[in-house]
């Protein structure tokens, strides 16, 4: 059974505030993007990697992949993350039965978590990684007043990777596009089909590098993992 991964890297990193895509920023001296791609390239359960990039990054990404001899198929992204994932799926070999979708901006997912997720998706067909929220979450209306406080026990913060039977995710993306619907993650599109999505507990270290604060937190995680 063949498993592919679509790594989306075609954002612009607006919230980071730099002059180019945040994924080029260094973590332990190397681009965030390099950490994420290497992890999947060296994973024994991953058969194909599609890396989705934006046009401004295209040439530099090719150079990076060549320099490190990484076996990766490169696809071009779109305006929204959902468009980028869809383009990535189109570039994935039809022989892939399962696909993981992962944010390049999450370099701290572990090989063990990836293996566990592949095992779980073979059972459930749609599986996402998430962690219980630590804060109390409130629904705040446009008026600036609290409208609701959902029970914290049922709230999970969703991460990537998310894994799916390939045919199911393709169907979900086609249906969303046809209906003009934009989801904030891939699982949402599968949920719209009425298909159950199982949750695998991830880790609080699997942060998404989003704002400058995340960079020093990322360096700390790297240091911890190196045993320093
Ligand atoms: N992404 C993508 N295509 C897009 C938008 C985002 O491939 N059109 C990717 C990003 O490169 C990132 C992941 O989706 O790896 C998660 O997105 P996010 O963290 O929001 O990154 P950016 O969109 O780049 O950041 P921002 O929202 O701050 O601009
Ligand atoms: Mg974004």
PDB file of C-alpha atoms and ligand atoms in Angstrom:
ATOM      1  CA  UNK A   1       0.000   0.000   0.000  1.00  0.00           C
ATOM      2  CA  UNK A   2       1.541   3.255  -1.125  1.00  0.00           C
ATOM      3  CA  UNK A   3       1.427   6.482   0.921  1.00  0.00           C
ATOM      4  CA  UNK A   4       2.221   9.973  -0.320  1.00  0.00           C
ATOM      5  CA  UNK A   5       2.524  13.316   1.394  1.00  0.00           C
ATOM      6  CA  UNK A   6       1.590  16.761   0.129  1.00  0.00           C
ATOM      7  CA  UNK A   7       3.657  19.382   1.937  1.00  0.00           C
ATOM      8  CA  UNK A   8       2.231  22.847   1.420  1.00  0.00           C
ATOM      9  CA  UNK A   9       4.788  25.648   1.377  1.00  0.00           C
ATOM     10  CA  UNK A  10       3.204  28.154  -0.992  1.00  0.00           C
ATOM     11  CA  UNK A  11       2.179  30.799   1.526  1.00  0.00           C
ATOM     12  CA  UNK A  12       3.781  34.197   1.901  1.00  0.00           C
ATOM     13  CA  UNK A  13       4.174  34.342   5.684  1.00  0.00           C
ATOM     14  CA  UNK A  14       2.383  37.653   6.187  1.00  0.00           C
ATOM     15  CA  UNK A  15       2.052  37.264   9.949  1.00  0.00           C
ATOM     16  CA  UNK A  16       5.801  36.715  10.268  1.00  0.00           C
ATOM     17  CA  UNK A  17       6.303  40.075   8.644  1.00  0.00           C
ATOM     18  CA  UNK A  18       9.537  39.404   6.737  1.00  0.00           C
ATOM     19  CA  UNK A  19      10.331  40.353   3.155  1.00  0.00           C
ATOM     20  CA  UNK A  20       9.968  36.787   1.875  1.00  0.00           C
ATOM     21  CA  UNK A  21       8.260  33.503   2.725  1.00  0.00           C
ATOM     22  CA  UNK A  22       8.891  32.673   6.412  1.00  0.00           C
ATOM     23  CA  UNK A  23       9.858  29.119   5.445  1.00  0.00           C
ATOM     24  CA  UNK A  24      13.322  30.382   4.447  1.00  0.00           C
ATOM     25  CA  UNK A  25      13.987  31.635   7.983  1.00  0.00           C
ATOM     26  CA  UNK A  26      16.603  29.579   9.791  1.00  0.00           C
ATOM     27  CA  UNK A  27      15.953  27.111  12.567  1.00  0.00           C
ATOM     28  CA  UNK A  28      19.212  25.814  14.040  1.00  0.00           C
ATOM     29  CA  UNK A  29      20.911  27.472  11.078  1.00  0.00           C
ATOM     30  CA  UNK A  30      18.868  25.858   8.296  1.00  0.00           C
ATOM     31  CA  UNK A  31      15.646  26.858   6.532  1.00  0.00           C
ATOM     32  CA  UNK A  32      12.435  25.669   8.212  1.00  0.00           C
ATOM     33  CA  UNK A  33      11.464  24.186   4.848  1.00  0.00           C
ATOM     34  CA  UNK A  34      14.577  21.990   4.754  1.00  0.00           C
ATOM     35  CA  UNK A  35      13.821  20.497   8.185  1.00  0.00           C
ATOM     36  CA  UNK A  36      10.282  19.536   7.190  1.00  0.00           C
ATOM     37  CA  UNK A  37      11.131  18.050   3.789  1.00  0.00           C
ATOM     38  CA  UNK A  38      14.094  16.056   5.139  1.00  0.00           C
ATOM     39  CA  UNK A  39      11.937  14.497   7.820  1.00  0.00           C
ATOM     40  CA  UNK A  40       9.493  13.038   5.293  1.00  0.00           C
ATOM     41  CA  UNK A  41      12.218  12.168   2.769  1.00  0.00           C
ATOM     42  CA  UNK A  42      13.919   9.981   5.353  1.00  0.00           C
ATOM     43  CA  UNK A  43      10.720   8.298   6.557  1.00  0.00           C
ATOM     44  CA  UNK A  44      10.476   4.664   5.550  1.00  0.00           C
ATOM     45  CA  UNK A  45       6.650   4.660   5.286  1.00  0.00           C
ATOM     46  CA  UNK A  46       6.455   7.576   2.823  1.00  0.00           C
ATOM     47  CA  UNK A  47       6.619   6.616  -0.859  1.00  0.00           C
ATOM     48  CA  UNK A  48       6.194   9.975  -2.582  1.00  0.00           C
ATOM     49  CA  UNK A  49       6.586  13.619  -1.581  1.00  0.00           C
ATOM     50  CA  UNK A  50       4.897  16.494  -3.375  1.00  0.00           C
ATOM     51  CA  UNK A  51       6.100  19.908  -2.273  1.00  0.00           C
ATOM     52  CA  UNK A  52       3.800  22.781  -3.194  1.00  0.00           C
ATOM     53  CA  UNK A  53       5.571  26.121  -3.595  1.00  0.00           C
ATOM     54  CA  UNK A  54       4.840  29.609  -4.885  1.00  0.00           C
ATOM     55  CA  UNK A  55       6.347  31.044  -8.032  1.00  0.00           C
ATOM     56  CA  UNK A  56       8.740  33.455  -6.281  1.00  0.00           C
ATOM     57  CA  UNK A  57      10.248  30.520  -4.340  1.00  0.00           C
ATOM     58  CA  UNK A  58      10.326  28.022  -7.208  1.00  0.00           C
ATOM     59  CA  UNK A  59      13.948  28.397  -8.352  1.00  0.00           C
ATOM     60  CA  UNK A  60      15.379  28.479  -4.819  1.00  0.00           C
ATOM     61  CA  UNK A  61      13.358  25.413  -3.829  1.00  0.00           C
ATOM     62  CA  UNK A  62      14.666  23.469  -6.824  1.00  0.00           C
ATOM     63  CA  UNK A  63      18.207  24.476  -5.895  1.00  0.00           C
ATOM     64  CA  UNK A  64      17.697  23.338  -2.287  1.00  0.00           C
ATOM     65  CA  UNK A  65      16.248  19.980  -3.329  1.00  0.00           C
ATOM     66  CA  UNK A  66      19.086  19.426  -5.783  1.00  0.00           C
ATOM     67  CA  UNK A  67      21.779  20.370  -3.295  1.00  0.00           C
ATOM     68  CA  UNK A  68      20.405  17.873  -0.771  1.00  0.00           C
ATOM     69  CA  UNK A  69      19.464  15.272  -3.381  1.00  0.00           C
ATOM     70  CA  UNK A  70      15.914  15.078  -2.041  1.00  0.00           C
ATOM     71  CA  UNK A  71      13.471  12.993  -4.110  1.00  0.00           C
ATOM     72  CA  UNK A  72      10.569  15.425  -4.297  1.00  0.00           C
ATOM     73  CA  UNK A  73       7.947  16.344  -6.904  1.00  0.00           C
ATOM     74  CA  UNK A  74       7.390  20.107  -7.017  1.00  0.00           C
ATOM     75  CA  UNK A  75       3.984  21.657  -7.772  1.00  0.00           C
ATOM     76  CA  UNK A  76       2.843  25.271  -7.882  1.00  0.00           C
ATOM     77  CA  UNK A  77       0.496  26.582  -5.201  1.00  0.00           C
ATOM     78  CA  UNK A  78      -2.576  28.778  -5.388  1.00  0.00           C
ATOM     79  CA  UNK A  79      -4.049  31.818  -3.670  1.00  0.00           C
ATOM     80  CA  UNK A  80      -5.555  29.890  -0.768  1.00  0.00           C
ATOM     81  CA  UNK A  81      -4.063  26.968   1.119  1.00  0.00           C
ATOM     82  CA  UNK A  82      -6.949  24.830  -0.150  1.00  0.00           C
ATOM     83  CA  UNK A  83      -5.895  25.603  -3.745  1.00  0.00           C
ATOM     84  CA  UNK A  84      -2.328  24.630  -2.916  1.00  0.00           C
ATOM     85  CA  UNK A  85      -3.418  21.282  -1.463  1.00  0.00           C
ATOM     86  CA  UNK A  86      -5.601  20.617  -4.508  1.00  0.00           C
ATOM     87  CA  UNK A  87      -2.677  21.292  -6.853  1.00  0.00           C
ATOM     88  CA  UNK A  88      -0.493  19.021  -4.747  1.00  0.00           C
ATOM     89  CA  UNK A  89      -3.013  16.189  -4.910  1.00  0.00           C
ATOM     90  CA  UNK A  90      -3.096  16.500  -8.694  1.00  0.00           C
ATOM     91  CA  UNK A  91       0.677  15.998  -8.789  1.00  0.00           C
ATOM     92  CA  UNK A  92       0.588  12.891  -6.603  1.00  0.00           C
ATOM     93  CA  UNK A  93       0.873   9.494  -8.284  1.00  0.00           C
ATOM     94  CA  UNK A  94      -2.425   7.694  -8.744  1.00  0.00           C
ATOM     95  CA  UNK A  95      -0.800   4.660  -7.123  1.00  0.00           C
ATOM     96  CA  UNK A  96      -0.986   6.355  -3.698  1.00  0.00           C
ATOM     97  CA  UNK A  97      -3.791   4.831  -1.647  1.00  0.00           C
ATOM     98  CA  UNK A  98      -3.278   7.166   1.295  1.00  0.00           C
ATOM     99  CA  UNK A  99      -2.128  10.755   1.481  1.00  0.00           C
ATOM    100  CA  UNK A 100      -0.896  12.923   4.328  1.00  0.00           C
ATOM    101  CA  UNK A 101      -1.269  16.677   4.067  1.00  0.00           C
ATOM    102  CA  UNK A 102       1.274  18.647   6.051  1.00  0.00           C
ATOM    103  CA  UNK A 103       2.178  22.306   6.591  1.00  0.00           C
ATOM    104  CA  UNK A 104       5.820  22.985   5.785  1.00  0.00           C
ATOM    105  CA  UNK A 105       5.598  25.455   8.675  1.00  0.00           C
ATOM    106  CA  UNK A 106       5.357  22.525  11.162  1.00  0.00           C
ATOM    107  CA  UNK A 107       8.880  21.095  11.281  1.00  0.00           C
ATOM    108  CA  UNK A 108       8.459  19.419  14.684  1.00  0.00           C
ATOM    109  CA  UNK A 109       6.162  16.509  13.881  1.00  0.00           C
ATOM    110  CA  UNK A 110       8.039  13.303  14.713  1.00  0.00           C
ATOM    111  CA  UNK A 111       8.677  10.168  12.658  1.00  0.00           C
ATOM    112  CA  UNK A 112       6.844   8.125  15.282  1.00  0.00           C
ATOM    113  CA  UNK A 113       3.763  10.359  14.975  1.00  0.00           C
ATOM    114  CA  UNK A 114       3.838   9.987  11.186  1.00  0.00           C
ATOM    115  CA  UNK A 115       4.006   6.182  11.489  1.00  0.00           C
ATOM    116  CA  UNK A 116       1.170   6.159  14.027  1.00  0.00           C
ATOM    117  CA  UNK A 117      -0.945   8.341  11.779  1.00  0.00           C
ATOM    118  CA  UNK A 118      -0.411   6.076   8.766  1.00  0.00           C
ATOM    119  CA  UNK A 119      -1.520   3.109  10.838  1.00  0.00           C
ATOM    120  CA  UNK A 120      -4.612   4.956  12.040  1.00  0.00           C
ATOM    121  CA  UNK A 121      -5.694   6.201   8.606  1.00  0.00           C
ATOM    122  CA  UNK A 122      -5.626   2.667   7.270  1.00  0.00           C
ATOM    123  CA  UNK A 123      -8.307   1.901   9.845  1.00  0.00           C
ATOM    124  CA  UNK A 124     -10.354   5.131   9.774  1.00  0.00           C
ATOM    125  CA  UNK A 125      -9.800   6.590   6.235  1.00  0.00           C
ATOM    126  CA  UNK A 126      -9.599  10.124   7.674  1.00  0.00           C
ATOM    127  CA  UNK A 127      -7.436  11.040  10.674  1.00  0.00           C
ATOM    128  CA  UNK A 128      -6.172  14.326  12.044  1.00  0.00           C
ATOM    129  CA  UNK A 129      -3.597  15.235  14.641  1.00  0.00           C
ATOM    130  CA  UNK A 130      -4.775  17.534  17.427  1.00  0.00           C
ATOM    131  CA  UNK A 131      -4.178  18.503  21.047  1.00  0.00           C
ATOM    132  CA  UNK A 132      -6.684  19.374  23.784  1.00  0.00           C
ATOM    133  CA  UNK A 133      -6.884  23.155  24.189  1.00  0.00           C
ATOM    134  CA  UNK A 134      -5.342  24.513  27.372  1.00  0.00           C
ATOM    135  CA  UNK A 135      -7.164  27.828  27.413  1.00  0.00           C
ATOM    136  CA  UNK A 136     -10.856  28.436  27.860  1.00  0.00           C
ATOM    137  CA  UNK A 137     -12.239  29.338  24.428  1.00  0.00           C
ATOM    138  CA  UNK A 138     -15.036  31.867  24.052  1.00  0.00           C
ATOM    139  CA  UNK A 139     -17.212  32.758  21.098  1.00  0.00           C
ATOM    140  CA  UNK A 140     -17.088  36.542  20.793  1.00  0.00           C
ATOM    141  CA  UNK A 141     -19.634  38.427  18.706  1.00  0.00           C
ATOM    142  CA  UNK A 142     -19.063  41.431  16.470  1.00  0.00           C
ATOM    143  CA  UNK A 143     -20.283  43.569  19.388  1.00  0.00           C
ATOM    144  CA  UNK A 144     -17.178  42.576  21.355  1.00  0.00           C
ATOM    145  CA  UNK A 145     -19.252  40.682  23.933  1.00  0.00           C
ATOM    146  CA  UNK A 146     -19.085  36.989  24.789  1.00  0.00           C
ATOM    147  CA  UNK A 147     -21.800  34.931  23.147  1.00  0.00           C
ATOM    148  CA  UNK A 148     -20.883  31.457  24.310  1.00  0.00           C
ATOM    149  CA  UNK A 149     -18.303  29.407  26.235  1.00  0.00           C
ATOM    150  CA  UNK A 150     -18.084  25.885  24.790  1.00  0.00           C
ATOM    151  CA  UNK A 151     -17.104  23.129  27.246  1.00  0.00           C
ATOM    152  CA  UNK A 152     -13.308  22.907  27.172  1.00  0.00           C
ATOM    153  CA  UNK A 153     -13.262  19.100  27.457  1.00  0.00           C
ATOM    154  CA  UNK A 154     -14.614  18.835  23.906  1.00  0.00           C
ATOM    155  CA  UNK A 155     -12.264  21.373  22.282  1.00  0.00           C
ATOM    156  CA  UNK A 156      -9.129  20.323  20.425  1.00  0.00           C
ATOM    157  CA  UNK A 157      -6.640  22.484  18.535  1.00  0.00           C
ATOM    158  CA  UNK A 158      -6.023  20.923  15.159  1.00  0.00           C
ATOM    159  CA  UNK A 159      -2.597  20.483  13.601  1.00  0.00           C
ATOM    160  CA  UNK A 160      -1.118  18.743  10.604  1.00  0.00           C
ATOM    161  CA  UNK A 161      -0.398  16.144   9.374  1.00  0.00           C
ATOM    162  CA  UNK A 162      -3.906  15.126   8.423  1.00  0.00           C
ATOM    163  CA  UNK A 163      -4.225  11.787   6.623  1.00  0.00           C
ATOM    164  CA  UNK A 164      -6.867  10.469   4.267  1.00  0.00           C
ATOM    165  CA  UNK A 165      -7.655   7.743   1.816  1.00  0.00           C
ATOM    166  CA  UNK A 166      -6.545   9.490  -1.363  1.00  0.00           C
ATOM    167  CA  UNK A 167      -9.852   8.973  -3.218  1.00  0.00           C
ATOM    168  CA  UNK A 168     -11.801  10.425  -0.267  1.00  0.00           C
ATOM    169  CA  UNK A 169      -9.707  13.608  -0.081  1.00  0.00           C
ATOM    170  CA  UNK A 170      -9.872  14.075  -3.851  1.00  0.00           C
ATOM    171  CA  UNK A 171     -13.645  13.740  -3.763  1.00  0.00           C
ATOM    172  CA  UNK A 172     -13.830  16.218  -0.864  1.00  0.00           C
ATOM    173  CA  UNK A 173     -11.691  18.799  -2.671  1.00  0.00           C
ATOM    174  CA  UNK A 174     -13.683  18.468  -5.897  1.00  0.00           C
ATOM    175  CA  UNK A 175     -16.985  18.850  -4.037  1.00  0.00           C
ATOM    176  CA  UNK A 176     -15.720  21.922  -2.140  1.00  0.00           C
ATOM    177  CA  UNK A 177     -14.476  23.563  -5.319  1.00  0.00           C
ATOM    178  CA  UNK A 178     -17.737  22.909  -7.118  1.00  0.00           C
ATOM    179  CA  UNK A 179     -19.703  24.405  -4.221  1.00  0.00           C
ATOM    180  CA  UNK A 180     -17.290  27.343  -3.889  1.00  0.00           C
ATOM    181  CA  UNK A 181     -16.585  26.412  -0.272  1.00  0.00           C
ATOM    182  CA  UNK A 182     -13.361  27.232   1.517  1.00  0.00           C
ATOM    183  CA  UNK A 183     -12.418  25.174   4.573  1.00  0.00           C
ATOM    184  CA  UNK A 184      -9.784  26.111   7.116  1.00  0.00           C
ATOM    185  CA  UNK A 185      -8.320  22.602   7.066  1.00  0.00           C
ATOM    186  CA  UNK A 186      -8.614  19.535   4.853  1.00  0.00           C
ATOM    187  CA  UNK A 187     -10.636  17.537   7.349  1.00  0.00           C
ATOM    188  CA  UNK A 188     -13.403  20.136   7.134  1.00  0.00           C
ATOM    189  CA  UNK A 189     -13.934  19.303   3.455  1.00  0.00           C
ATOM    190  CA  UNK A 190     -14.206  15.610   4.320  1.00  0.00           C
ATOM    191  CA  UNK A 191     -16.609  16.435   7.178  1.00  0.00           C
ATOM    192  CA  UNK A 192     -18.807  18.263   4.616  1.00  0.00           C
ATOM    193  CA  UNK A 193     -19.137  14.945   2.776  1.00  0.00           C
ATOM    194  CA  UNK A 194     -20.500  13.464   5.992  1.00  0.00           C
ATOM    195  CA  UNK A 195     -17.492  11.173   6.434  1.00  0.00           C
ATOM    196  CA  UNK A 196     -16.239  10.574  10.000  1.00  0.00           C
ATOM    197  CA  UNK A 197     -12.788  11.936  10.889  1.00  0.00           C
ATOM    198  CA  UNK A 198     -10.825  10.366  13.729  1.00  0.00           C
ATOM    199  CA  UNK A 199      -8.502  12.296  16.010  1.00  0.00           C
ATOM    200  CA  UNK A 200      -5.019  11.246  17.009  1.00  0.00           C
ATOM    201  CA  UNK A 201      -3.457  13.044  19.959  1.00  0.00           C
ATOM    202  CA  UNK A 202      -0.498  15.066  18.708  1.00  0.00           C
ATOM    203  CA  UNK A 203       1.936  17.020  20.837  1.00  0.00           C
ATOM    204  CA  UNK A 204       2.197  20.618  22.000  1.00  0.00           C
ATOM    205  CA  UNK A 205       5.654  20.727  20.405  1.00  0.00           C
ATOM    206  CA  UNK A 206       4.165  20.356  16.925  1.00  0.00           C
ATOM    207  CA  UNK A 207       3.833  24.129  16.618  1.00  0.00           C
ATOM    208  CA  UNK A 208       3.204  26.005  13.386  1.00  0.00           C
ATOM    209  CA  UNK A 209       5.859  28.673  12.895  1.00  0.00           C
ATOM    210  CA  UNK A 210       3.572  31.653  12.345  1.00  0.00           C
ATOM    211  CA  UNK A 211       4.770  34.777  14.185  1.00  0.00           C
ATOM    212  CA  UNK A 212       8.253  35.922  15.338  1.00  0.00           C
ATOM    213  CA  UNK A 213       7.578  34.474  18.828  1.00  0.00           C
ATOM    214  CA  UNK A 214       7.413  31.009  17.326  1.00  0.00           C
ATOM    215  CA  UNK A 215      11.017  31.294  16.126  1.00  0.00           C
ATOM    216  CA  UNK A 216      12.573  31.400  19.588  1.00  0.00           C
ATOM    217  CA  UNK A 217      10.176  28.719  20.792  1.00  0.00           C
ATOM    218  CA  UNK A 218      11.270  26.643  17.768  1.00  0.00           C
ATOM    219  CA  UNK A 219      14.951  27.144  18.656  1.00  0.00           C
ATOM    220  CA  UNK A 220      14.211  25.948  22.199  1.00  0.00           C
ATOM    221  CA  UNK A 221      12.509  22.811  20.889  1.00  0.00           C
ATOM    222  CA  UNK A 222      15.505  22.136  18.625  1.00  0.00           C
ATOM    223  CA  UNK A 223      17.892  22.590  21.559  1.00  0.00           C
ATOM    224  CA  UNK A 224      15.838  20.289  23.746  1.00  0.00           C
ATOM    225  CA  UNK A 225      15.811  17.601  21.067  1.00  0.00           C
ATOM    226  CA  UNK A 226      19.555  17.855  20.630  1.00  0.00           C
ATOM    227  CA  UNK A 227      19.831  17.204  24.351  1.00  0.00           C
ATOM    228  CA  UNK A 228      21.288  20.599  25.181  1.00  0.00           C
TER     229      UNK A 228
HETATM  230  N1  LIG B   1       0.176  27.715   2.303  1.00  0.00           N
HETATM  231  C1  LIG B   1       0.152  27.335   0.960  1.00  0.00           C
HETATM  232  N2  LIG B   1      -0.572  28.073   0.053  1.00  0.00           N
HETATM  233  C2  LIG B   1      -1.255  29.152   0.437  1.00  0.00           C
HETATM  234  C3  LIG B   1      -1.248  29.553   1.790  1.00  0.00           C
HETATM  235  C4  LIG B   1      -0.528  28.808   2.714  1.00  0.00           C
HETATM  236  O1  LIG B   1       0.790  26.346   0.598  1.00  0.00           O
HETATM  237  N3  LIG B   1      -1.925  29.858  -0.488  1.00  0.00           N
HETATM  238  C5  LIG B   1       0.978  26.936   3.272  1.00  0.00           C
HETATM  239  C6  LIG B   1       2.039  27.746   4.014  1.00  0.00           C
HETATM  240  O2  LIG B   1       3.230  27.848   3.237  1.00  0.00           O
HETATM  241  C7  LIG B   1       2.220  26.981   5.311  1.00  0.00           C
HETATM  242  C8  LIG B   1       0.863  26.304   5.516  1.00  0.00           C
HETATM  243  O3  LIG B   1       0.138  26.445   4.289  1.00  0.00           O
HETATM  244  O4  LIG B   1       3.230  25.996   5.242  1.00  0.00           O
HETATM  245  C9  LIG B   1       0.097  26.905   6.682  1.00  0.00           C
HETATM  246  O5  LIG B   1      -0.198  28.268   6.405  1.00  0.00           O
HETATM  247  P1  LIG B   1       0.242  29.506   7.295  1.00  0.00           P
HETATM  248  O6  LIG B   1       0.948  29.064   8.496  1.00  0.00           O
HETATM  249  O7  LIG B   1      -0.950  30.393   7.413  1.00  0.00           O
HETATM  250  O8  LIG B   1       1.372  30.196   6.372  1.00  0.00           O
HETATM  251  P2  LIG B   1       1.238  31.507   5.476  1.00  0.00           P
HETATM  252  O9  LIG B   1      -0.087  31.515   4.794  1.00  0.00           O
HETATM  253  O10 LIG B   1       2.461  31.572   4.659  1.00  0.00           O
HETATM  254  O11 LIG B   1       1.306  32.646   6.599  1.00  0.00           O
HETATM  255  P3  LIG B   1       0.309  33.906   6.771  1.00  0.00           P
HETATM  256  O12 LIG B   1      -1.080  33.329   6.901  1.00  0.00           O
HETATM  257  O13 LIG B   1       0.799  34.571   8.001  1.00  0.00           O
HETATM  258  O14 LIG B   1       0.475  34.748   5.529  1.00  0.00           O
HETATM  259 MG1  LIG B   2      -1.939  31.599   5.915  1.00  0.00          MG
END
